XYZ file of C-alpha atoms in Angstrom:
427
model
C 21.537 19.076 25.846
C 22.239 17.507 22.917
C 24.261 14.686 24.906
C 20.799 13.757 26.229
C 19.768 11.893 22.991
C 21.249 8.351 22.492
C 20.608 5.300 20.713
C 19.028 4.332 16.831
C 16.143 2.451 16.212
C 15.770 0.397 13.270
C 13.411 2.439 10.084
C 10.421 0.041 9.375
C 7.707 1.260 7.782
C 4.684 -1.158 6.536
C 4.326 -1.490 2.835
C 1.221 0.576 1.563
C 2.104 -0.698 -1.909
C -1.141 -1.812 -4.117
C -2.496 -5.522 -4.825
C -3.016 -6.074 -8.587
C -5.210 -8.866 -9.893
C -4.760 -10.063 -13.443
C -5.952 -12.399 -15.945
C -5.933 -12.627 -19.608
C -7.336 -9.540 -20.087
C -4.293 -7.945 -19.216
C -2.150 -10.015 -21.771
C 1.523 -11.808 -21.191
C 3.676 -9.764 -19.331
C 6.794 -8.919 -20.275
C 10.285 -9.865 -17.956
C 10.557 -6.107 -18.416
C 7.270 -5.608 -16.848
C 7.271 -8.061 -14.219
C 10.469 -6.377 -12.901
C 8.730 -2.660 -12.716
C 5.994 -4.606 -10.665
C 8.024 -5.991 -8.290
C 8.596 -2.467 -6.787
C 5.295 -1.455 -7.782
C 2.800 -3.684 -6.239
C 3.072 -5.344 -3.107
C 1.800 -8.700 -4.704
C -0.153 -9.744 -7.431
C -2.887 -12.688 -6.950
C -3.441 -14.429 -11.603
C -6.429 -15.732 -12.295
C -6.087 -19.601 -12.995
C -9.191 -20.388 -14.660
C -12.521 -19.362 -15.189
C -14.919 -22.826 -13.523
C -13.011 -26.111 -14.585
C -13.571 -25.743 -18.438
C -11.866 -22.380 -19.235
C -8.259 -22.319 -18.508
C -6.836 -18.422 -18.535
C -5.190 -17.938 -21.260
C -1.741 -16.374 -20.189
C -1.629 -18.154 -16.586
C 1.497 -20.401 -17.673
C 2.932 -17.570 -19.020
C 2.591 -14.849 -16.172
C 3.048 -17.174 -13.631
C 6.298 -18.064 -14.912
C 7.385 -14.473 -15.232
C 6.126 -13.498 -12.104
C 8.031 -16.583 -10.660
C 11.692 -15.839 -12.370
C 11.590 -11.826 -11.558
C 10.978 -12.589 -7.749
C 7.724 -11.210 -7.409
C 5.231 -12.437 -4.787
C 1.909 -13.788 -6.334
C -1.106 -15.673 -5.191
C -3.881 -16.965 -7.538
C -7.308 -17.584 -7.979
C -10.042 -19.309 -9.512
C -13.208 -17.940 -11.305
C -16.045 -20.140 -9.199
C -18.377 -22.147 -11.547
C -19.353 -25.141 -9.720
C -23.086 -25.638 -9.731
C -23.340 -27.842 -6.495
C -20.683 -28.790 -3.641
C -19.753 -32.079 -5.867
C -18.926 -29.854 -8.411
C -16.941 -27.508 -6.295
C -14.905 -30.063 -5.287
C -13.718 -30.505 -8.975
C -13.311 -27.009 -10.256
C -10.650 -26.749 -6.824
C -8.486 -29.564 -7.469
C -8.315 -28.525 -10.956
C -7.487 -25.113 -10.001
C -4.555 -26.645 -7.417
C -3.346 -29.207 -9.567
C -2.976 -25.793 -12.704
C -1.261 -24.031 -10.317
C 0.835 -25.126 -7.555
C 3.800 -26.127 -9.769
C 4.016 -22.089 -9.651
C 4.578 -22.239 -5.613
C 1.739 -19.389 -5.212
C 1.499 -18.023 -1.623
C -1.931 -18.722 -1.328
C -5.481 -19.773 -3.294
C -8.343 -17.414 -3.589
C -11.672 -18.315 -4.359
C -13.486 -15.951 -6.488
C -17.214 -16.310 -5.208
C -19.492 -13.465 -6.625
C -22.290 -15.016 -8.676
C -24.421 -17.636 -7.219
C -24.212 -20.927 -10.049
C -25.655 -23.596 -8.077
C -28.802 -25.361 -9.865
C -32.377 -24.646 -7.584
C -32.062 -27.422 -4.450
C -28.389 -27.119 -3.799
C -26.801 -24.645 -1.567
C -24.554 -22.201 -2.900
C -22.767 -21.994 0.487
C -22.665 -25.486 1.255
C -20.673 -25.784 -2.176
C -18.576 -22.520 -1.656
C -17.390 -24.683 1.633
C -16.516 -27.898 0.146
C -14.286 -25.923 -2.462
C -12.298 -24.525 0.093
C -12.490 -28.053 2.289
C -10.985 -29.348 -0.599
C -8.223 -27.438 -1.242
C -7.306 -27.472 2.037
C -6.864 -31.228 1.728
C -4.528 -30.617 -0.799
C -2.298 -27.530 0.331
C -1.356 -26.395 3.264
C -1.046 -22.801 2.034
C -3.955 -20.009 2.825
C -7.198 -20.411 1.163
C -9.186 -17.081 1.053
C -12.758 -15.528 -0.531
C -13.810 -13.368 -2.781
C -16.684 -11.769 -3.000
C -19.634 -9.370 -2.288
C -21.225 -7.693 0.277
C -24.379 -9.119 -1.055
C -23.457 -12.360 -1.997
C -21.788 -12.707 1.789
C -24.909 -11.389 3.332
C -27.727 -13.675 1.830
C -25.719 -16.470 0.145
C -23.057 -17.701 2.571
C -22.743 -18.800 5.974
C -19.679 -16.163 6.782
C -16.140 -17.345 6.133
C -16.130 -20.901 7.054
C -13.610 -22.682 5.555
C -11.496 -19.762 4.741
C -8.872 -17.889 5.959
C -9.420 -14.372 5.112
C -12.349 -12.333 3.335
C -11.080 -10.266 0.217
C -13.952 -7.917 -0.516
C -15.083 -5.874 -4.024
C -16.629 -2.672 -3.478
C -15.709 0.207 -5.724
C -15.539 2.966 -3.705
C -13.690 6.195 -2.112
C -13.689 5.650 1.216
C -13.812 2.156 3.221
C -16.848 0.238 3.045
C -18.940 -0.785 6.480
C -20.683 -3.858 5.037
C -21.152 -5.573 8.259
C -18.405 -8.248 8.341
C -14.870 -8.529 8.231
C -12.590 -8.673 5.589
C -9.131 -8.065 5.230
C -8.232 -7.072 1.539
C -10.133 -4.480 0.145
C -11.222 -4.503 -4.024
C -11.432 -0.814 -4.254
C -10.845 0.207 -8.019
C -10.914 -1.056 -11.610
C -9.211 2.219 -12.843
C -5.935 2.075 -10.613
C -2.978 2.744 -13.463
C 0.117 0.982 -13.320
C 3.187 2.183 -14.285
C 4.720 -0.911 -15.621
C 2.148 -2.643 -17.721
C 1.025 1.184 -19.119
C -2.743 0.512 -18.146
C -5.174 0.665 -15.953
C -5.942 -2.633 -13.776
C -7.883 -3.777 -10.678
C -6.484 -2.794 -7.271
C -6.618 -3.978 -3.760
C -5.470 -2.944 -0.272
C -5.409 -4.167 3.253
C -7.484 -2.425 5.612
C -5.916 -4.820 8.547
C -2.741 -6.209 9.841
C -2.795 -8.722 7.394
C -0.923 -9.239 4.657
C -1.350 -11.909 2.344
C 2.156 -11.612 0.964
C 4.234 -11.520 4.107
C 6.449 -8.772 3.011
C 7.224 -5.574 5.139
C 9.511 -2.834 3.794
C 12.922 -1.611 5.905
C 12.950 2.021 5.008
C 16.688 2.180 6.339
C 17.569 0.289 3.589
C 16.206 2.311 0.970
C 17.892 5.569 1.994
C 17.013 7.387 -1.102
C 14.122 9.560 -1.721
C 12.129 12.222 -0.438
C 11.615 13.802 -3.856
C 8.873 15.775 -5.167
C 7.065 16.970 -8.329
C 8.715 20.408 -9.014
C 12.288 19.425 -7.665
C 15.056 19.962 -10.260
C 16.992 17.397 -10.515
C 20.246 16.304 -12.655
C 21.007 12.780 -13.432
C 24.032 10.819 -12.316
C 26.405 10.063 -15.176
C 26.175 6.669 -16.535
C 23.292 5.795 -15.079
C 20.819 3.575 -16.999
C 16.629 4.351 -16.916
C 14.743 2.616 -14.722
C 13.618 -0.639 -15.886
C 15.598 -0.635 -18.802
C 18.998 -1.449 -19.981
C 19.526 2.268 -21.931
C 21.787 4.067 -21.036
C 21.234 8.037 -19.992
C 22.894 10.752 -22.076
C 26.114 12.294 -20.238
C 24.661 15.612 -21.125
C 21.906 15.212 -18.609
C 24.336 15.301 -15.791
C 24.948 18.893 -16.392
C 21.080 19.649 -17.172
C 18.648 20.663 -15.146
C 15.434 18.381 -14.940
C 12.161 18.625 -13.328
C 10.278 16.211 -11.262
C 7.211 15.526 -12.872
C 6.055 12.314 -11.204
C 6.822 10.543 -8.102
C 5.906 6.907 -7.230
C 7.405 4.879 -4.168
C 9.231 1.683 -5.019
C 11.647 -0.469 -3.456
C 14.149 -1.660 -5.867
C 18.253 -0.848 -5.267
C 19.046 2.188 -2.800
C 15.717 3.953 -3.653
C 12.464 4.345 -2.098
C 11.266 6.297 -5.121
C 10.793 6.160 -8.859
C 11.192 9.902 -10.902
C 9.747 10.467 -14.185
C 11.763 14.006 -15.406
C 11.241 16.233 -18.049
C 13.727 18.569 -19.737
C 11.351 21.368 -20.292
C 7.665 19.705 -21.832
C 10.026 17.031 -23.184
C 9.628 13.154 -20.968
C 13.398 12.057 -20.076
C 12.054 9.007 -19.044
C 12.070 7.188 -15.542
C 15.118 7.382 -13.047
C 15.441 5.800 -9.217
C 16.204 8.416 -7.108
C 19.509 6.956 -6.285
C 20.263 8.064 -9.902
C 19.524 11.943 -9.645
C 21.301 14.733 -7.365
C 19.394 17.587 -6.575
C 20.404 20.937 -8.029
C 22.391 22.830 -6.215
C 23.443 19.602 -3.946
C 26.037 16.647 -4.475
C 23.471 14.178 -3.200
C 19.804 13.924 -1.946
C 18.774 15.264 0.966
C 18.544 12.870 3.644
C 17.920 12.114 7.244
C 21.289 12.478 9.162
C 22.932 8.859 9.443
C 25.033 9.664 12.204
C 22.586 11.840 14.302
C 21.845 9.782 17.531
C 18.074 9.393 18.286
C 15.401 8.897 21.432
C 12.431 7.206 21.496
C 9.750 9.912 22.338
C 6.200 8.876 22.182
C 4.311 12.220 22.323
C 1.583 13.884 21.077
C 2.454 18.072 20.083
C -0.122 20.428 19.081
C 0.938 23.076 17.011
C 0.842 26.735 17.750
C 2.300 27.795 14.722
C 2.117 26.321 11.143
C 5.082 24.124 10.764
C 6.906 22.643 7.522
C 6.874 18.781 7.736
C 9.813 17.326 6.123
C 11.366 14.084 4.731
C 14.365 14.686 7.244
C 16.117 16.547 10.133
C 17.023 19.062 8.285
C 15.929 22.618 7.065
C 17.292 21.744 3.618
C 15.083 18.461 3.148
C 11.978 18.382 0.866
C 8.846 19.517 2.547
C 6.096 17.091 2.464
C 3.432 19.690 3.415
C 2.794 22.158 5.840
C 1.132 21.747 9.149
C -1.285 24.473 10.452
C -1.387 26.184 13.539
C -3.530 23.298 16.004
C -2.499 19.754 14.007
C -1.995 17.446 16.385
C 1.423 15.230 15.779
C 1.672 12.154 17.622
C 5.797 11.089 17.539
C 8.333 8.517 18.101
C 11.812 9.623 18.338
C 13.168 13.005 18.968
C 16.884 14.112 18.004
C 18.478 17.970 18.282
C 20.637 18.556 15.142
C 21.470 21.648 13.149
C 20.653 24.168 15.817
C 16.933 22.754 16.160
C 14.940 19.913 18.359
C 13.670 17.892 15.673
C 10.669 14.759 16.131
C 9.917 12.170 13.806
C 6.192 11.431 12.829
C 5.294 7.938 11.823
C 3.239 8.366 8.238
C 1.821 5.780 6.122
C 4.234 5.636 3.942
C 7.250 5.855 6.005
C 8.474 9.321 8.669
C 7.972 12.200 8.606
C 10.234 15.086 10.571
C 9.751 18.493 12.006
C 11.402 20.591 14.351
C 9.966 21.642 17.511
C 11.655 24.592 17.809
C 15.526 25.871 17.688
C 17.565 23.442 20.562
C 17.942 26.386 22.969
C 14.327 26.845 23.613
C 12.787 23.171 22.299
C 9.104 23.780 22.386
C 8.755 26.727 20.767
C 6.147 25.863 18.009
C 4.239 23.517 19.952
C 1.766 24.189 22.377
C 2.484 22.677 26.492
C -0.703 21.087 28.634
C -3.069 21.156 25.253
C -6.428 19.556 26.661
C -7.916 17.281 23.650
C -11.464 16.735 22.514
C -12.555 13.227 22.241
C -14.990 12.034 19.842
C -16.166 7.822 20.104
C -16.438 5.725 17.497
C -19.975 4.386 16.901
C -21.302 1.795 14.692
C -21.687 2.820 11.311
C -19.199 5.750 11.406
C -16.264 6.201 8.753
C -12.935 8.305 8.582
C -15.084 10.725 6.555
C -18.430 10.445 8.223
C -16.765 11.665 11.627
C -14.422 14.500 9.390
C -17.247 15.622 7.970
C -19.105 16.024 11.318
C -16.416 17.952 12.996
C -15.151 20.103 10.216
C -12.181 18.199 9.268
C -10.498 16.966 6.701
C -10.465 12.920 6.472
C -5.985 13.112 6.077
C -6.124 15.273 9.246
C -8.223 13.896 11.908
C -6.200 10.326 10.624
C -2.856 12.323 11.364
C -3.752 13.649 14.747
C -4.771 10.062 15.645
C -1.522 8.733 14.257
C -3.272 6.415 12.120
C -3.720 6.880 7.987
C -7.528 6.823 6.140
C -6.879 3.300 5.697
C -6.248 1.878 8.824
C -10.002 0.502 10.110
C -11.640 2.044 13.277
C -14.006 -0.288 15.549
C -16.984 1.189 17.702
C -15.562 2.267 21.013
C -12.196 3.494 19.841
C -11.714 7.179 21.358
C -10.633 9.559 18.477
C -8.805 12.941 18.860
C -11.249 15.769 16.995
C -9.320 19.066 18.493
């Protein structure tokens, strides 16, 4: 049976990483810093200035940073202008401070009408991006409100993309497209020790252009209560100090887990010895106790492509690889729906591979002698359609589900954007 299953497709997962914004309020980061947020954030977009006048303060400096540590920044330009002549001004100024930088792309930050009575704010919200676009040939995009949108421009013209504030929980229907999402003020980050704004897409899209391999970050899959023990000589993450040798033979707990991609690892530990803070350690760095490495998907196990959808009859352990001894995400009750990709049989079971937003996850279907043992044959689905109006958590809510589950059974994640129309799994 096992001959059956041939061939290995390539690991690509889509980066789910944040978008940070900055600006002087966040101060002059460090080389340090910048390098912790190049495997923290998928890109960061600097303010440039504040209407032609007020130059940010620590532009020059982060830019430069950014720049020499390799990570991928756009910027963006606090609108000021107080008629379209005006606009025209404030964006070559904001071009001509920034593109010795090489950004990825110019944002306009539009979310307070300036214009004086008798000119139109939208007209000059246009000619700004008109006029950058005579100058660069990179992406110009807008930011802005739902309100300011609605009654102050005429839609996106000019622009390339719509990157939208609105501090919520759960995806905002505002009645127009946009395709970076201003969700948070409060989002902490790791590597400047703070809280800061944060964005994601809710689209294809991506500003930056960068998608993450998983296959070549092999290392992971940890979570908070593992025990852990640290490689010798390895240095903390970040940092050039070096770990004691005596934490090789100690036994460390997992306290905090956040997904980078930066060496061999696809995660970032922060371990305690007891209530005492070790520090922070890639997971490349750490074996788990009682193992010589971490536990991993099998690298010479020979895959299928399998595009199913299971439903479970028995509450199932999802896992971070094909293998009864790999960290359990979470468990699956008895009726989840799994759509998969790939199937494999290894270690005495038929496993299947679940695409996640944040990478795969695996579970076995039952032991390889008798393959669909925990999954139910023939299951006839509910459908529920979209309508207009409706959210991930509007339509959970309505059919007793949780928002994380009805997006799993749909193989989608609570970020992914639904459209009126689309038929949705419920049971």
């Amino acid at each position: 049976m096992a001959a059956l299953f041939f061939g290995l497709n390539a690991n690509a997962a889509t980066d789910n990483r944040p978008v940070y914004d900055f600006s002087e309020w966040q101060g002059n980061i460090s080389a340090a810093q910048a390098r912790l947020l190049k495997g923290e954030a998928k890109g960061i977009i600097l303010r440039v200035q504040y209407g032609s006048n007020y130059r940010d303060k620590v532009f020059d400096h982060n830019a430069a940073v950014l720049k020499a540590a390799g990570v991928k920044f756009g910027v963006y330009a606090f609108g000021q202008y107080v008629n379209a002549a005006d606009a025209k001004v404030e964006a070559t100024d904001f071009y001509n401070r920034a593109k010795k930088y090489n950004p990825l792309f110019y944002a306009n930050d539009a979310e307070i009408v300036t214009t004086y009575a008798g000119s139109s704010y939208s007209s000059a919200t246009k000619a700004f991006a008109t006029k950058l676009h005579s100058l660069t040939t990179k992406p110009v995009y807008l930011y802005t409100g739902k309100d300011v949108y609605n009654y102050h421009l005429d839609g996106r013209k000019g622009y390339n993309g719509v990157w939208l504030a609105y501090y919520q929980n759960t995806q905002p229907n505002v009645g127009f497209k946009y395709e970076l999402w201003q969700h948070t003020d409060r989002m902490y980050s790791t590597a400047l020790n703070m809280s800061v704004d944060a964005s994601k897409f809710v689209t294809s899209d991506n500003w930056f252009g960068n998608t993450i391999d998983t296959s070549k970050y092999p290392n992971g899959g940890y979570k908070v209560g593992d025990k852990v023990r640290l490689k010798a000589g390895i240095t903390y993450y970040g940092t050039t100090t070096k770990a004691d040798g005596s934490l090789a033979k100690t036994d460390l707990t997992v306290k905090v887990v956040k997904t980078v991609y930066t060496g061999t690892s696809s995660q970032v530990l922060t371990v305690y010895n007891g209530s005492k803070v070790i520090g922070q350690v890639r997971a490349q760095d750490v074996t788990k106790v009682g193992s010589s490495t971490p536990f991993q998907p099998s690298t010479t196990a020979k895959w299928v492509k399998e595009k199913k959808t299971y439903t479970l009859k028995t509450a199932v352990k999802l896992r971070t690889g094909a293998s009864t001894s790999s960290s359990v995400i979470t468990i699956l009750p008895a009726g989840t729906t799994v759509k998969t990709d790939q199937a494999i049989i290894q270690g005495g079971y038929r496993w299947v591979r679940q695409p996640r937003s944040s990478g795969y996850g695996y579970l076995a279907t039952g032991p390889a002698g008798n393959s669909l043992e925990y999954v139910k044959n023939g299951v006839s689905h509910t459908y529920y359609t979209v309508i207009s109006g409706d959210s991930w958590w509007k339509i959970a809510h309505r059919n007793n589900l949780s928002m994380y589950t009805l997006a799993a059974q749909n193989g989608k994640s609570i970020y992914s954007t639904i459209y009126p129309g689309n038929k949705m799994i419920i049971k």
